[in-house]
Every structure is written in C-alpha cells, then in structure tokens.
C-alpha positions as CSV (number, residue, x, y, z in Angstrom):
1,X,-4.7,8.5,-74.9
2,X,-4.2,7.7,-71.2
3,X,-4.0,4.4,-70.0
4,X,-7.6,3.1,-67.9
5,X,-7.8,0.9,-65.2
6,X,-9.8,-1.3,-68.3
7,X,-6.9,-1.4,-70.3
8,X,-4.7,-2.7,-67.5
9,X,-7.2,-5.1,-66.8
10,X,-7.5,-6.6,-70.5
11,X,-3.6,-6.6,-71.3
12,X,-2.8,-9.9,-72.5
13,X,0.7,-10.7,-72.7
14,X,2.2,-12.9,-75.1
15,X,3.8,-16.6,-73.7
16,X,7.2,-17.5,-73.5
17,X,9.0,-20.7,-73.0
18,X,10.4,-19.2,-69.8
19,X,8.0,-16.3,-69.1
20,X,6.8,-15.2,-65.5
21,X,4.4,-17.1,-63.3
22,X,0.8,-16.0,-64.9
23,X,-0.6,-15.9,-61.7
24,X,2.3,-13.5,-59.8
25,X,1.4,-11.3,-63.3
26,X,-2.2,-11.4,-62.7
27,X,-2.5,-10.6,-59.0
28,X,0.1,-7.9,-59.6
29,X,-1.9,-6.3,-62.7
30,X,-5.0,-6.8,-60.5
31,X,-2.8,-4.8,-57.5
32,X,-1.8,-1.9,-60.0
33,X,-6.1,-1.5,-61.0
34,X,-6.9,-1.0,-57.1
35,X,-4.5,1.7,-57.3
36,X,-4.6,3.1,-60.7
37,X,-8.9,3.3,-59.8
38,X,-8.1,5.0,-56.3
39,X,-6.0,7.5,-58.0
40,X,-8.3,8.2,-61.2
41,X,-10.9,8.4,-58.3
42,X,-9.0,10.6,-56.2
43,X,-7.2,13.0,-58.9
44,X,-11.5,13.1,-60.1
45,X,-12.3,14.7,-56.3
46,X,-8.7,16.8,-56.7
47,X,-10.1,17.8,-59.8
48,X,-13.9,18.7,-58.3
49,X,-12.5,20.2,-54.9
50,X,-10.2,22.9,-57.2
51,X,-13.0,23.2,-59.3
52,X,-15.2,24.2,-56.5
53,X,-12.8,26.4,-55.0
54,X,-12.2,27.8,-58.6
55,X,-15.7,29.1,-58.4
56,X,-15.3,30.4,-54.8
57,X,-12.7,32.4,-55.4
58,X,-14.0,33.9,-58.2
59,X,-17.1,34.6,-56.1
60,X,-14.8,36.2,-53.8
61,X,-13.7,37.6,-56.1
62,X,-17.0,39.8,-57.7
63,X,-17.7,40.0,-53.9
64,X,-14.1,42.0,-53.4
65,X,-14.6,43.8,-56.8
66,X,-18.1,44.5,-55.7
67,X,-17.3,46.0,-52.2
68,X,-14.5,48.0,-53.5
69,X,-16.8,50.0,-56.3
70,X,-19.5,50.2,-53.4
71,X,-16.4,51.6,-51.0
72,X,-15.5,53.9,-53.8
73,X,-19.0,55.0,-54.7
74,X,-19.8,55.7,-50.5
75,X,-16.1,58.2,-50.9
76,X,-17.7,60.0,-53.6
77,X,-21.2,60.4,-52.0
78,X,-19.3,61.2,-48.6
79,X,-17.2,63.5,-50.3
80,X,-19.6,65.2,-52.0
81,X,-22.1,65.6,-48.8
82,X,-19.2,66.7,-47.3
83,X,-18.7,69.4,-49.5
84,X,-22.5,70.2,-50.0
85,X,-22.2,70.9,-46.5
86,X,-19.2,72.8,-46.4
87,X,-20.6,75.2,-49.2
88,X,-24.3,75.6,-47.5
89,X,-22.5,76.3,-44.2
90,X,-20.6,79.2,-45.9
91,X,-23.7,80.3,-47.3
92,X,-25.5,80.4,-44.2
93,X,-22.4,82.1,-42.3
94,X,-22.8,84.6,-45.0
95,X,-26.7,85.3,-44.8
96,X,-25.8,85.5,-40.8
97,X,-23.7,88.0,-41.6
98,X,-25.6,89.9,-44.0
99,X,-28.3,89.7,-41.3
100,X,-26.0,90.7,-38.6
101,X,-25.0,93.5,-40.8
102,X,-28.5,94.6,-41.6
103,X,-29.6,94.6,-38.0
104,X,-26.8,96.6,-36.8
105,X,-27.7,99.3,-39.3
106,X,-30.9,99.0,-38.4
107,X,-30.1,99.7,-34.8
108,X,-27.8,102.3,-35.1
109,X,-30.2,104.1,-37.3
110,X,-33.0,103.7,-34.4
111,X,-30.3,104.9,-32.1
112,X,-29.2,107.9,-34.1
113,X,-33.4,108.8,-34.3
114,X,-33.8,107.9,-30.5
115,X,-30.7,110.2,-30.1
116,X,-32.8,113.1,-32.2
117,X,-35.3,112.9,-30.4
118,X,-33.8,113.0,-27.2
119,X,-32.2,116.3,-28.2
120,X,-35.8,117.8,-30.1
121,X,-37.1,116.6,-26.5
122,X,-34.3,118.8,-24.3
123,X,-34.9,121.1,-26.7
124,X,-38.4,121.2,-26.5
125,X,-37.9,120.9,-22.3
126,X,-35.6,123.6,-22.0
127,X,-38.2,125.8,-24.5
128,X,-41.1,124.6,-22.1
129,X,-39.0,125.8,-18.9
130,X,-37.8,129.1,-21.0
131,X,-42.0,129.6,-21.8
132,X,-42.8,128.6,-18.1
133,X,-40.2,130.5,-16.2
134,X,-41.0,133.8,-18.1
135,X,-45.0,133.1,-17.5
136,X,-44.4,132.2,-14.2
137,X,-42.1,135.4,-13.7
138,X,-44.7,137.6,-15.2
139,X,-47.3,136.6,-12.9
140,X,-45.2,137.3,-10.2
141,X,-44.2,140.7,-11.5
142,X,-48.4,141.6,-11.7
143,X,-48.4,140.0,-8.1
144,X,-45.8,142.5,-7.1
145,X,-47.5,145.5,-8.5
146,X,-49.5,148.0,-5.9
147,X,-52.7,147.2,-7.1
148,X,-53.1,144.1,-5.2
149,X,-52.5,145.8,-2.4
150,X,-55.5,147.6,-2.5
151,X,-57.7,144.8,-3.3
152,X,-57.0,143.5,-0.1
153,X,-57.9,146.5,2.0
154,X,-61.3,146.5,-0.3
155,X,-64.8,146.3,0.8
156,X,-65.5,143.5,2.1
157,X,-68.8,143.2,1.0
158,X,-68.2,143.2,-2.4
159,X,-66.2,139.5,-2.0
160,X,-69.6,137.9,-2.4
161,X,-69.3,138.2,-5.8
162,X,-66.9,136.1,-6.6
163,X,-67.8,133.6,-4.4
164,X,-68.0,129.9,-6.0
165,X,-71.7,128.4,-6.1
C-alpha cells in the first residue's frame, strides 16, 4: 500500500537517549508532506491530463477511422459513377451509330429513288420530245402539201364562215 501524506504525518518515532532534535524531525516530516501532497496532487492532474488526452485521441481516432471508410466509400461511389458513365456513353455512341447507320441507308435509298425517277423523267422527256417532234413534223408535212395552196387563192367570200363571234 503506498505511503500518504497522513501516514507521514502520524509517524511516531520511538525515543532514544541520544536521538535527533524532535523539532529538526518534525519540521523536516512537515517539509516532506508539502511535497509528498504537491506531488500526489500533481501526479492526480498528470494522471487526468493523460486521461483526457486518452479520450482525445481515441476520438481522433473513430474520427480518422471514420473519414477513411467515408474516403473509401466516396472511391467506390466515384468509381462506380465513373463507370456508369463510361458504359452509358458507349451505349449512346452506339445508338448514334445505329442511327447514323440507319439514316444513311435511308438516304441512299431516297437517292437511289430520286435517281429513278430522274431517269423515268428523261425517259419520259425524251418520249414527250420523240411524241412532239413527230406531231409537230406531221403537221408540217400536211402544211407542205398542195392543198393549202389552194385554200388561199379561195373565194373570199366564203372566209366568213369561219369567222370567230
């Protein structure tokens, strides 16, 4: 059991014929309780203060333990966003292609049917001129013939009939 500043204090020491001076003992004793007491007292605040800081650091402790699951968990989340991402770019890069695809083949099937009907249309034109040249020849072949001639040289009397009213 250790020693208190109370057992100091209430040490009686046995007499001798040729002993120390009592009082020298006494006032010594009571010297060696001041500074046993200050360092009880002060080993008790030594003794608080490391307990305090004790706690502290183990609060710093959960806090660092804490912060480094929350650092781990944001990593993951990150991660995974970032590969979320990744994969719904690639799928719309692939619907833009399937789309860029698509409307290419749309428009090279609306230019192969423009390009039909471009040719059905020459076609068609060069029918039209064929048809119109061969009308317009014929008519000039009956304007050529004698006959016309004589309808010129006609009566003239008989041009009221045909007059416009």
């Amino acid at each position: 059991m250790p020693l208190t500043p109370l057992d100091i204090h209430n040490k009686e020491f046995s007499r001798s014929f040729r002993g120390y001076d009592e009082d020298e003992v006494n006032e010594f004793l009571d010297l060696v309780i001041k500074d046993y007491e200050s360092l009880i007292r002060e080993n008790k605040e030594l003794q608080n203060q490391a307990l305090a800081l004790q706690e502290k650091l183990n609060h710093f402790s959960n806090i660092e333990e804490t912060l480094s699951k929350t650092i781990i968990v944001a990593q993951e989340a990150a991660d995974e966003v970032k590969n979320n991402a990744k994969k719904e770019a690639q799928l719309i890069v692939k619907e833009a292609e399937k789309n860029a695809d698509r409307i290419i083949n749309e428009s090279l099937s609306k230019s192969r049917k423009v390009s039909l009907e471009v040719d059905e249309l020459k076609k068609q034109a060069s029918i039209y001129r064929a048809r119109f040249r061969t009308l317009v020849e014929a008519q000039l072949d009956l304007l050529s013939q004698e006959g016309w001639d004589s309808l010129d040289a006609g009566p003239a009397a008989g041009a009221g009939e045909f007059t416009r009213g």
